[in-house]
Amino acid sequence: MPAACESVLEDIEDIVSAEDLKPHDRQFVRKNVFPKVRKRNSQKNVETDDEPPSDSIIPGVQKIWIRTWGCSHNNSDGEYMAGQLAAYGYKITDNSAEADLWLLNSCTVKNPAEDHFRNSIKKAQEGKKKVVLAGCVPQAQPRQEYLKGLSIIGVQQIDRVVEVVEETIKGHSVRLLGQKKDNGKRLGGARLDLPKIRKNPLIEIISINTGCLNACTYCKTKHARGDLASYPIEELVDRAKQSFQEGVCEIWLTSEDTGAYGRDIGTDLPTLLWRLVEVIPEGAMLRLGMTNPPYILEHLEEMAKILNHPRVYAFLHIPVQSASDSVLMDMKREYCVADFKQVVDFLKEKVPGITIATDIICGFPGETDEDFQETMKLVELYRFPSLFINQFYPRPGTPAAKMPQVPAAVKKQRTKDLSQLFHSYNPYDHKVGERQRVLVTEESFDSNYYVAHNPFYEQVLVPKDPLLMGKMVEVNIYEAGKHFLKGQPVSDARVHTASITRPLAKGEVSGLTEEFRRAPQNGANWKAQPSAEIPLKTRLSSWMALQLPWQQEGGGLKILSVSLALLAVLVMFYYRGMKTEP
């Protein structure tokens, strides 16, 4: 029988056990309690100590290291969790060694990603770090042996990350894996107006829906994210507006399948996109995330118009996975190769220069040499400038894992052959000498350039001039590589500032309203600032005491009422004192 300290709490409320006294019992016991008078210490004996005792556990003062694997949706979740923790008072650090707790946000798409996740858990435990797990791996399979006894926060429960971290620091194991519902209907997830720390202050990632309508036989993400659940259009538009007010100049729309957006709430993707382009400032841009072929087929005309909009990148990620109809059928992809070609051909005709990115799985169970050659021909035909090549990995619990597998050596060779074909052509050579308009948003991995994107979301490297960051500039393309272009800013061209206001500082918490910034918190004025600088005196001893804007209901009226009552009492005592004077 496991010890009490090893038991797993399914929710915060489970901390109260069956052995605890009931309210009635507590009231009865109070009658037998007698107060003990304590002598006051003289002022000279009182010692002030700003630092808590070394053996104290005070949640809200620790350093937290966050690691995220996987897609843009997962990265957005990681930013939200970082923002809430920083708003509460925790310090978000980039140094894993100095952190008191590791928050590991996982991806379940492929085996290597889960292997990295598992190794990080082991490393944290060896380093005596507290651990909280998030993302799709623990959501899909929370009972795996290596997750035993560890705190888990589900993909739809990220708005409760502070509770989970707080209880984990206290030594409890907490698991929140439930789904968010409204009158029985599943919601898209946590609210979009939560605080967050953007990895890049110029880029806002907005998840427009979670889950999907497919049941692909190889996909583990479906087990974690579930069926389609879309956010209302008004909430998404409000989030975009707020982002622009915080200096963002590029928005990424993400989900497991953006093309399916709205089918569960009576709307569709084009309707959302037309509403969003109305609020995008001049110079700012919107990038649309991955969409599967079946759902984009219904909206090709409208999608072409939207992708031609000057504030929308002419870019679309449409995974084909295989060019064999028999393989697609075994994958349960719900389209055939002809459907994919129809989408690509139509968009290439109606949106000149559009970038089509796609994914391919090599060595899916049952894939023959003939099937693979069909895929090679498709890549040769379209010469995709962006191609994500994945060797098939059977994910536990999926139907594809039970199918007869292609030998590992064959999978590896097919992956190699497709990679060689992809690297045999240069998609950007014909663009040398062009003059392009680009938006500069980030720094290159080698730190030698700034990274910009042209209207087709092609990567353009520009000189590392701080004056260019966050700007829309014109450049002359002078060099082309396999994955990039290089551009030199045109000296006489107009430089446009894409952000309508000063962007937040690196590490600064987004989503804090002016009301919250100025609201008194525990006797101190809360002030939005980088998480590393949030003063200790603003930290609260309990998450329930931290009344954030989305938790307050009539808080201002209550404070006003109490203040007036206290004022009335003071006035009454004052006049009574006047009357008793001789």
XYZ file of C-alpha atoms in Angstrom:
582
model
C 0.000 0.000 0.000
C 1.544 3.342 -1.065
C 2.421 5.938 1.522
C 0.203 8.993 1.826
C 2.881 11.302 0.479
C 3.131 9.208 -2.676
C -0.531 9.503 -3.594
C -1.461 11.499 -6.673
C -3.887 14.393 -6.356
C -6.326 14.525 -9.264
C -7.192 18.118 -8.400
C -6.284 20.861 -5.936
C -9.443 20.135 -3.954
C -8.154 16.617 -3.230
C -5.717 18.081 -0.681
C -8.619 17.960 1.817
C -8.852 14.324 2.858
C -11.635 12.269 4.360
C -9.894 12.266 7.750
C -9.984 16.063 8.039
C -12.461 17.684 10.418
C -15.769 18.788 8.980
C -16.958 22.413 9.518
C -19.406 21.295 12.227
C -16.649 19.455 14.102
C -14.346 22.449 13.936
C -17.061 24.669 15.476
C -17.588 22.203 18.324
C -13.866 22.000 19.105
C -13.605 25.782 19.338
C -15.614 25.735 22.607
C -12.775 23.874 24.320
C -10.049 26.235 23.139
C -8.829 28.880 25.594
C -6.723 31.813 24.486
C -3.279 32.122 26.008
C -2.001 35.605 26.771
C 1.407 36.218 25.308
C 3.887 38.790 26.526
C 4.846 41.304 23.924
C 8.448 41.414 22.918
C 10.063 44.758 23.371
C 11.051 46.577 20.211
C 14.732 46.082 20.928
C 14.337 42.311 20.856
C 12.541 42.293 17.503
C 14.864 41.234 14.724
C 14.017 42.052 11.141
C 14.811 39.462 8.518
C 13.991 40.246 4.911
C 14.888 36.745 3.758
C 12.729 33.750 4.731
C 14.331 30.957 6.777
C 16.308 28.531 4.676
C 13.915 25.699 5.507
C 10.799 27.673 4.528
C 8.826 26.925 1.376
C 7.223 30.098 0.097
C 5.620 29.658 -3.341
C 5.985 32.613 -5.675
C 9.664 33.354 -5.084
C 11.298 30.467 -6.970
C 13.030 30.423 -10.344
C 11.378 28.412 -13.101
C 12.893 27.074 -16.313
C 10.451 26.311 -19.139
C 11.268 24.023 -22.063
C 8.815 23.579 -24.948
C 8.931 21.067 -27.793
C 6.734 20.892 -30.876
C 4.337 23.057 -32.850
C 3.314 26.708 -32.713
C 0.243 25.764 -30.664
C 2.478 24.224 -28.009
C 4.745 27.275 -28.077
C 1.742 29.524 -27.507
C 0.732 27.385 -24.511
C 4.262 27.723 -23.154
C 4.128 31.516 -23.489
C 0.818 31.646 -21.608
C 2.157 29.505 -18.767
C 5.284 31.659 -18.486
C 3.179 34.825 -18.372
C 0.931 33.629 -15.578
C 3.842 32.406 -13.482
C 5.721 35.689 -13.945
C 2.598 37.722 -13.140
C 2.303 35.815 -9.872
C 5.899 36.593 -8.956
C 7.970 33.616 -10.073
C 11.144 34.417 -11.978
C 11.344 32.823 -15.419
C 14.966 31.940 -16.103
C 16.890 30.764 -19.171
C 19.370 28.966 -16.928
C 18.124 25.466 -16.170
C 20.846 24.894 -13.580
C 19.746 27.777 -11.341
C 16.032 26.958 -11.603
C 14.149 25.506 -8.646
C 11.497 23.939 -10.860
C 11.439 22.712 -14.461
C 8.236 23.072 -16.473
C 8.517 20.654 -19.406
C 5.999 21.240 -22.211
C 6.030 18.153 -24.429
C 5.207 17.071 -27.991
C 3.869 13.630 -28.886
C 4.105 13.742 -32.698
C 7.307 11.692 -33.019
C 9.347 9.311 -30.878
C 12.494 11.501 -30.793
C 10.566 14.420 -29.286
C 9.191 12.194 -26.528
C 12.659 10.722 -25.955
C 14.055 14.231 -25.368
C 11.160 14.900 -23.001
C 11.798 11.690 -21.035
C 15.523 12.408 -20.803
C 14.800 15.919 -19.499
C 12.612 14.481 -16.744
C 15.421 12.130 -15.722
C 17.948 14.975 -15.758
C 15.677 17.146 -13.601
C 15.221 14.373 -11.066
C 18.971 13.724 -10.934
C 19.473 17.440 -10.279
C 16.912 17.382 -7.433
C 14.642 19.788 -9.320
C 10.903 20.017 -8.836
C 9.121 19.004 -12.061
C 5.801 19.936 -13.681
C 4.853 18.269 -16.959
C 2.652 19.780 -19.659
C 1.805 19.282 -23.319
C 0.530 16.393 -25.374
C 2.593 13.487 -24.005
C 1.193 13.384 -20.442
C -2.262 14.437 -21.667
C -2.424 11.492 -24.072
C -0.837 8.878 -21.765
C -0.776 10.104 -18.153
C -0.302 6.606 -16.729
C 3.083 5.907 -18.297
C 5.555 4.536 -15.769
C 8.089 7.366 -16.138
C 5.365 9.937 -15.344
C 4.430 8.252 -12.074
C 4.277 10.594 -9.087
C 4.889 13.758 -11.133
C 2.610 16.792 -11.428
C 0.816 17.176 -14.749
C -1.124 20.060 -16.232
C -3.380 19.217 -19.166
C -3.448 21.073 -22.476
C -6.806 22.668 -21.608
C -5.836 23.526 -18.020
C -2.908 25.899 -18.631
C -4.811 28.722 -16.905
C -4.232 26.799 -13.634
C -0.477 26.456 -14.024
C 0.233 28.620 -10.962
C -1.811 26.296 -8.744
C 0.011 23.240 -10.017
C 3.451 24.823 -9.649
C 2.619 26.091 -6.161
C 1.472 22.688 -4.939
C 4.446 20.957 -6.582
C 6.850 23.267 -4.755
C 5.095 22.315 -1.520
C 5.834 18.664 -2.277
C 2.457 17.569 -3.638
C 1.788 15.747 -6.889
C -1.123 17.333 -8.754
C -2.776 16.274 -12.000
C -5.267 18.457 -13.900
C -6.287 16.734 -17.117
C -9.949 17.682 -17.553
C -11.639 19.336 -20.522
C -13.140 22.809 -20.397
C -16.856 22.853 -21.133
C -19.707 25.329 -21.224
C -23.161 23.787 -20.763
C -21.719 20.439 -21.812
C -20.064 21.807 -24.953
C -16.286 21.472 -25.199
C -14.401 24.774 -25.394
C -11.253 25.651 -27.303
C -9.238 25.772 -24.108
C -8.008 28.381 -21.656
C -9.009 32.010 -22.175
C -7.066 34.002 -24.745
C -6.682 37.093 -22.533
C -4.385 35.415 -20.006
C -0.983 36.992 -19.315
C 1.830 35.619 -21.459
C 5.507 36.191 -22.162
C 6.112 36.145 -25.896
C 9.311 34.434 -26.940
C 9.521 37.159 -29.565
C 7.791 40.411 -28.468
C 7.064 41.205 -32.130
C 5.198 37.945 -32.876
C 1.882 36.858 -31.396
C 0.820 33.204 -31.774
C -2.957 32.784 -31.588
C -4.524 29.336 -31.361
C -7.840 29.637 -33.203
C -9.035 26.143 -32.300
C -7.828 22.957 -30.674
C -8.244 19.399 -31.875
C -9.428 18.322 -35.317
C -12.104 16.410 -37.200
C -9.836 13.678 -38.544
C -8.817 10.335 -37.060
C -5.474 9.724 -38.777
C -4.179 6.271 -37.928
C -0.630 7.459 -37.154
C -1.514 10.523 -35.060
C -1.003 10.633 -31.307
C -1.859 14.336 -31.024
C -5.539 13.515 -31.474
C -5.399 11.560 -28.200
C -4.221 14.714 -26.428
C -6.039 17.558 -28.188
C -9.260 15.688 -28.966
C -12.044 16.734 -31.318
C -12.423 20.163 -32.863
C -13.242 23.028 -30.508
C -13.059 26.570 -31.920
C -12.737 29.934 -30.200
C -15.443 32.508 -31.033
C -14.477 35.075 -33.689
C -14.926 38.033 -31.323
C -12.446 36.591 -28.812
C -9.864 36.033 -31.545
C -10.297 39.537 -32.957
C -9.998 41.035 -29.459
C -6.798 39.074 -28.873
C -5.351 40.356 -32.145
C -6.239 43.951 -31.249
C -4.627 43.594 -27.830
C -1.479 42.169 -29.423
C -1.134 45.104 -31.799
C -1.603 47.490 -28.858
C 1.406 45.793 -27.247
C 3.694 46.397 -30.221
C 3.233 43.109 -32.087
C 3.704 43.414 -35.846
C 3.203 39.788 -36.955
C 0.457 37.327 -36.024
C 0.584 33.576 -36.530
C -2.704 31.704 -36.548
C -2.201 28.141 -35.396
C -4.081 24.958 -34.551
C -4.038 21.264 -35.350
C -6.026 22.121 -38.501
C -6.841 25.761 -39.242
C -8.956 24.784 -42.261
C -11.507 23.095 -39.995
C -11.961 26.240 -37.903
C -15.540 27.138 -37.009
C -17.317 23.979 -38.156
C -18.330 23.281 -34.546
C -19.669 26.805 -33.892
C -21.407 27.573 -37.178
C -18.758 29.653 -38.951
C -15.646 29.097 -41.102
C -12.054 30.140 -41.654
C -12.600 32.796 -44.376
C -15.140 34.587 -42.172
C -12.578 34.770 -39.361
C -9.785 35.924 -41.684
C -11.843 38.776 -43.188
C -12.592 40.015 -39.674
C -8.919 39.840 -38.714
C -7.562 41.720 -41.736
C -9.828 44.622 -40.771
C -7.804 45.188 -37.580
C -4.265 44.572 -38.905
C -2.326 47.875 -38.948
C -0.430 48.994 -42.027
C 2.934 47.240 -42.204
C 1.903 44.391 -39.895
C 1.360 40.904 -41.303
C -0.665 37.743 -40.672
C 0.548 34.200 -41.310
C -1.905 31.334 -41.612
C -0.976 27.957 -40.118
C -1.371 24.389 -41.307
C -4.564 23.250 -43.008
C -5.489 19.817 -44.323
C -6.749 19.542 -47.934
C -10.363 18.416 -47.304
C -11.506 21.557 -45.519
C -9.687 24.142 -47.630
C -11.279 22.700 -50.800
C -14.625 24.230 -49.845
C -13.187 27.752 -49.585
C -10.657 27.984 -52.396
C -12.094 31.139 -53.999
C -12.277 33.062 -50.724
C -8.909 31.785 -49.549
C -7.268 32.984 -52.762
C -8.683 36.475 -52.200
C -7.456 36.539 -48.608
C -3.975 35.274 -49.510
C -3.726 38.111 -52.029
C -4.389 40.680 -49.305
C -1.354 42.969 -48.755
C -1.339 42.288 -45.001
C -1.533 38.485 -45.315
C 1.456 36.353 -46.276
C 0.901 34.441 -49.528
C 1.863 31.246 -47.754
C 0.012 28.053 -46.901
C 1.142 24.835 -45.215
C -0.826 21.901 -46.679
C 0.466 18.453 -45.608
C 0.092 15.800 -48.316
C 1.924 13.026 -46.354
C 1.974 10.670 -49.378
C 1.215 10.759 -53.110
C -0.273 7.258 -53.031
C -4.036 7.011 -52.661
C -3.762 3.554 -51.097
C -1.376 4.872 -48.425
C -3.617 7.890 -47.811
C -6.534 5.513 -47.330
C -4.588 3.490 -44.765
C -3.722 6.769 -43.038
C -7.434 7.758 -43.057
C -6.530 11.164 -44.437
C -9.982 11.670 -46.047
C -8.655 13.020 -49.360
C -6.897 11.696 -52.438
C -3.841 13.017 -54.291
C -6.105 14.659 -56.878
C -7.661 16.794 -54.107
C -4.245 17.994 -52.993
C -3.228 18.839 -56.568
C -6.478 20.748 -57.101
C -5.787 22.932 -54.068
C -2.165 23.610 -55.041
C -2.884 24.250 -58.724
C -5.767 26.603 -57.973
C -3.798 28.654 -55.437
C -0.721 28.848 -57.660
C -2.907 30.217 -60.446
C -4.910 32.682 -58.355
C -2.139 33.774 -55.941
C 0.979 34.398 -58.062
C 4.190 33.492 -56.255
C 2.463 31.755 -53.341
C 4.627 29.522 -51.155
C 3.176 26.065 -50.591
C 4.808 24.066 -47.794
C 4.009 20.402 -47.263
C 4.836 17.329 -45.144
C 5.700 13.793 -46.233
C 5.944 10.607 -44.168
C 8.434 8.031 -45.464
C 7.867 4.358 -44.741
C 4.275 4.323 -43.528
C 3.084 0.734 -42.898
C 2.177 -0.935 -46.182
C 3.970 1.658 -48.364
C 5.444 -0.127 -51.395
C 8.285 1.007 -53.636
C 5.678 2.044 -56.214
C 3.842 4.129 -53.629
C 7.068 5.867 -52.659
C 7.955 6.602 -56.290
C 4.597 8.383 -56.674
C 5.618 10.622 -53.797
C 8.993 11.324 -55.428
C 7.222 12.312 -58.651
C 4.957 14.726 -56.767
C 7.945 16.491 -55.201
C 9.689 16.631 -58.567
C 6.554 18.143 -60.124
C 5.967 20.937 -57.614
C 9.517 21.428 -56.242
C 8.186 22.593 -52.903
C 10.428 25.316 -51.430
C 9.548 24.127 -47.919
C 9.291 20.376 -47.368
C 9.117 18.628 -43.992
C 10.359 15.054 -44.394
C 9.520 12.631 -41.592
C 10.570 9.028 -41.221
C 7.596 7.082 -39.895
C 7.633 6.292 -36.177
C 4.877 4.040 -34.748
C 3.325 5.894 -31.837
C 1.987 3.695 -29.005
C -1.776 3.409 -28.925
C -2.320 4.367 -32.572
C -3.793 1.981 -35.186
C -0.708 2.418 -37.395
C 1.490 0.972 -34.639
C -0.372 -2.340 -34.999
C 0.003 -2.510 -38.793
C 2.764 -4.540 -40.521
C 5.809 -2.260 -40.436
C 8.176 -1.336 -43.257
C 11.717 -2.475 -42.364
C 13.754 0.224 -40.612
C 16.498 0.122 -43.268
C 13.927 0.719 -46.006
C 12.357 3.639 -44.149
C 15.771 5.165 -43.632
C 16.727 4.786 -47.301
C 13.470 6.315 -48.531
C 13.942 9.257 -46.190
C 17.472 9.705 -47.555
C 16.332 9.481 -51.193
C 13.599 12.077 -50.706
C 15.995 14.386 -48.874
C 18.488 14.142 -51.736
C 15.747 15.040 -54.226
C 14.689 18.029 -52.129
C 18.264 19.330 -51.959
C 18.822 18.845 -55.694
C 16.999 22.046 -56.647
C 17.269 25.690 -55.555
C 13.829 27.302 -55.374
C 15.038 30.896 -54.989
C 17.761 31.343 -57.624
C 15.425 33.221 -59.966
C 14.772 35.863 -57.301
C 18.293 37.296 -57.267
C 18.141 40.900 -58.478
C 14.560 41.474 -57.318
C 13.506 44.377 -55.116
C 11.312 43.113 -52.286
C 9.385 44.494 -49.352
C 10.263 42.604 -46.145
C 9.256 42.694 -42.467
C 12.157 42.286 -40.017
C 11.159 40.360 -36.875
C 13.992 38.247 -35.433
C 17.667 37.364 -35.261
C 19.276 34.481 -37.170
C 20.459 31.388 -35.311
C 24.104 32.279 -35.900
C 23.430 35.866 -34.695
C 25.086 37.287 -37.827
C 21.913 38.602 -39.481
C 18.418 39.796 -38.814
C 15.662 37.624 -40.288
C 12.902 39.166 -42.391
C 10.157 37.713 -44.547
C 8.905 38.885 -47.917
C 5.202 38.773 -48.929
C 5.538 35.025 -49.708
C 6.974 34.278 -46.260
C 10.355 33.457 -47.745
C 13.218 34.024 -45.314
C 15.359 37.041 -46.183
C 18.565 37.735 -44.239
C 19.379 41.430 -43.833
C 22.245 43.315 -42.115
C 22.121 43.297 -38.328
C 21.146 46.944 -37.937
C 19.057 47.594 -34.771
C 17.176 50.324 -36.640
C 15.676 47.661 -38.920
C 14.103 45.475 -36.208
C 10.305 45.616 -36.358
C 10.399 47.614 -39.587
C 8.975 47.061 -43.045
C 11.824 47.852 -45.449
C 12.695 47.437 -49.119
C 15.742 45.366 -50.028
C 17.629 44.319 -53.141
C 18.116 40.539 -53.269
C 21.767 39.770 -54.017
C 22.128 36.100 -53.009
C 19.994 32.968 -52.775
C 20.519 29.762 -50.795
C 18.463 26.620 -50.356
C 16.416 28.004 -47.471
C 17.008 31.760 -47.630
C 17.588 34.925 -49.599
C 19.953 37.751 -48.693
C 18.906 41.350 -49.127
C 20.533 44.764 -48.856
C 18.269 47.621 -47.716
C 17.604 50.211 -50.402
C 19.114 53.494 -49.231
C 16.456 55.804 -50.670
C 13.466 53.608 -49.722
C 10.953 54.497 -47.029
C 11.267 52.523 -43.794
C 7.892 51.864 -42.198
C 7.503 51.083 -38.489
C 5.128 48.128 -38.405
C 4.252 48.332 -34.701
C 1.656 50.944 -33.723
C 3.238 51.269 -30.270
C 6.506 50.403 -28.555
C 6.871 46.600 -28.309
C 7.121 45.021 -24.877
C 10.607 44.342 -23.550
C 12.050 40.852 -23.755
C 10.535 38.896 -20.867
C 7.842 41.481 -20.118
C 4.422 40.108 -19.275
C 1.754 40.675 -21.903
C -1.953 40.839 -21.242
C -1.859 42.930 -18.055
C -4.482 45.654 -18.358
C -3.893 49.166 -16.999
C -6.423 48.391 -14.261
C -4.353 45.398 -13.195
C -1.057 47.286 -13.527
C -2.276 49.928 -11.065
C -4.394 47.773 -8.787
C -3.149 47.497 -5.186
C -1.855 44.016 -4.506
C -1.191 43.075 -0.876
C -0.487 46.690 0.064
C 1.833 47.299 -2.883
C 1.247 48.725 -6.318
C 1.437 46.065 -9.010
C 3.567 47.238 -11.879
C 4.044 45.373 -15.168
C 7.722 44.754 -15.785
C 10.093 41.984 -16.870
C 9.543 38.892 -14.753
C 13.080 39.002 -13.380
C 12.327 42.363 -11.772
C 8.957 41.755 -10.128
C 9.544 42.821 -6.497
C 9.063 40.305 -3.712
C 6.570 42.495 -1.890
C 4.066 42.104 -4.720
C 4.017 38.333 -4.397
C 1.079 36.785 -2.652
C 1.005 33.760 -0.405
C -1.870 32.148 -2.229
C -3.046 32.015 -5.855
C -6.598 32.505 -4.641
C -5.547 35.821 -3.120
C -4.261 37.040 -6.473
C -7.348 38.655 -7.949
C -6.548 38.957 -11.625
C -8.846 40.896 -13.981
C -10.465 37.708 -15.313
C -11.247 36.581 -11.747
C -12.665 39.819 -10.339
C -16.402 40.232 -10.035
C -17.485 43.512 -8.482
C -14.167 43.869 -6.647
C -14.090 47.637 -7.102
C -17.559 48.109 -5.599
C -16.652 45.949 -2.594
C -13.531 48.005 -1.889
C -15.502 51.255 -2.223
C -18.225 49.993 0.132
C -15.722 48.933 2.787
C -13.861 52.244 2.513
C -17.053 54.272 3.003
C -18.040 52.154 6.001
C -14.651 52.687 7.651
C -14.862 56.421 6.955
C -18.305 56.580 8.611
C -16.988 54.792 11.712
C -14.059 57.195 11.998
C -16.349 60.235 11.710
C -18.659 58.802 14.392
C -15.791 58.287 16.835
C -14.477 61.763 16.119
C -17.786 63.474 16.984
C -18.248 61.338 20.108
C -14.817 62.457 21.262
C -15.796 66.088 20.700
C -18.918 65.682 22.845
C -17.117 64.107 25.813
C -14.538 66.886 26.109
C -15.062 69.076 29.291
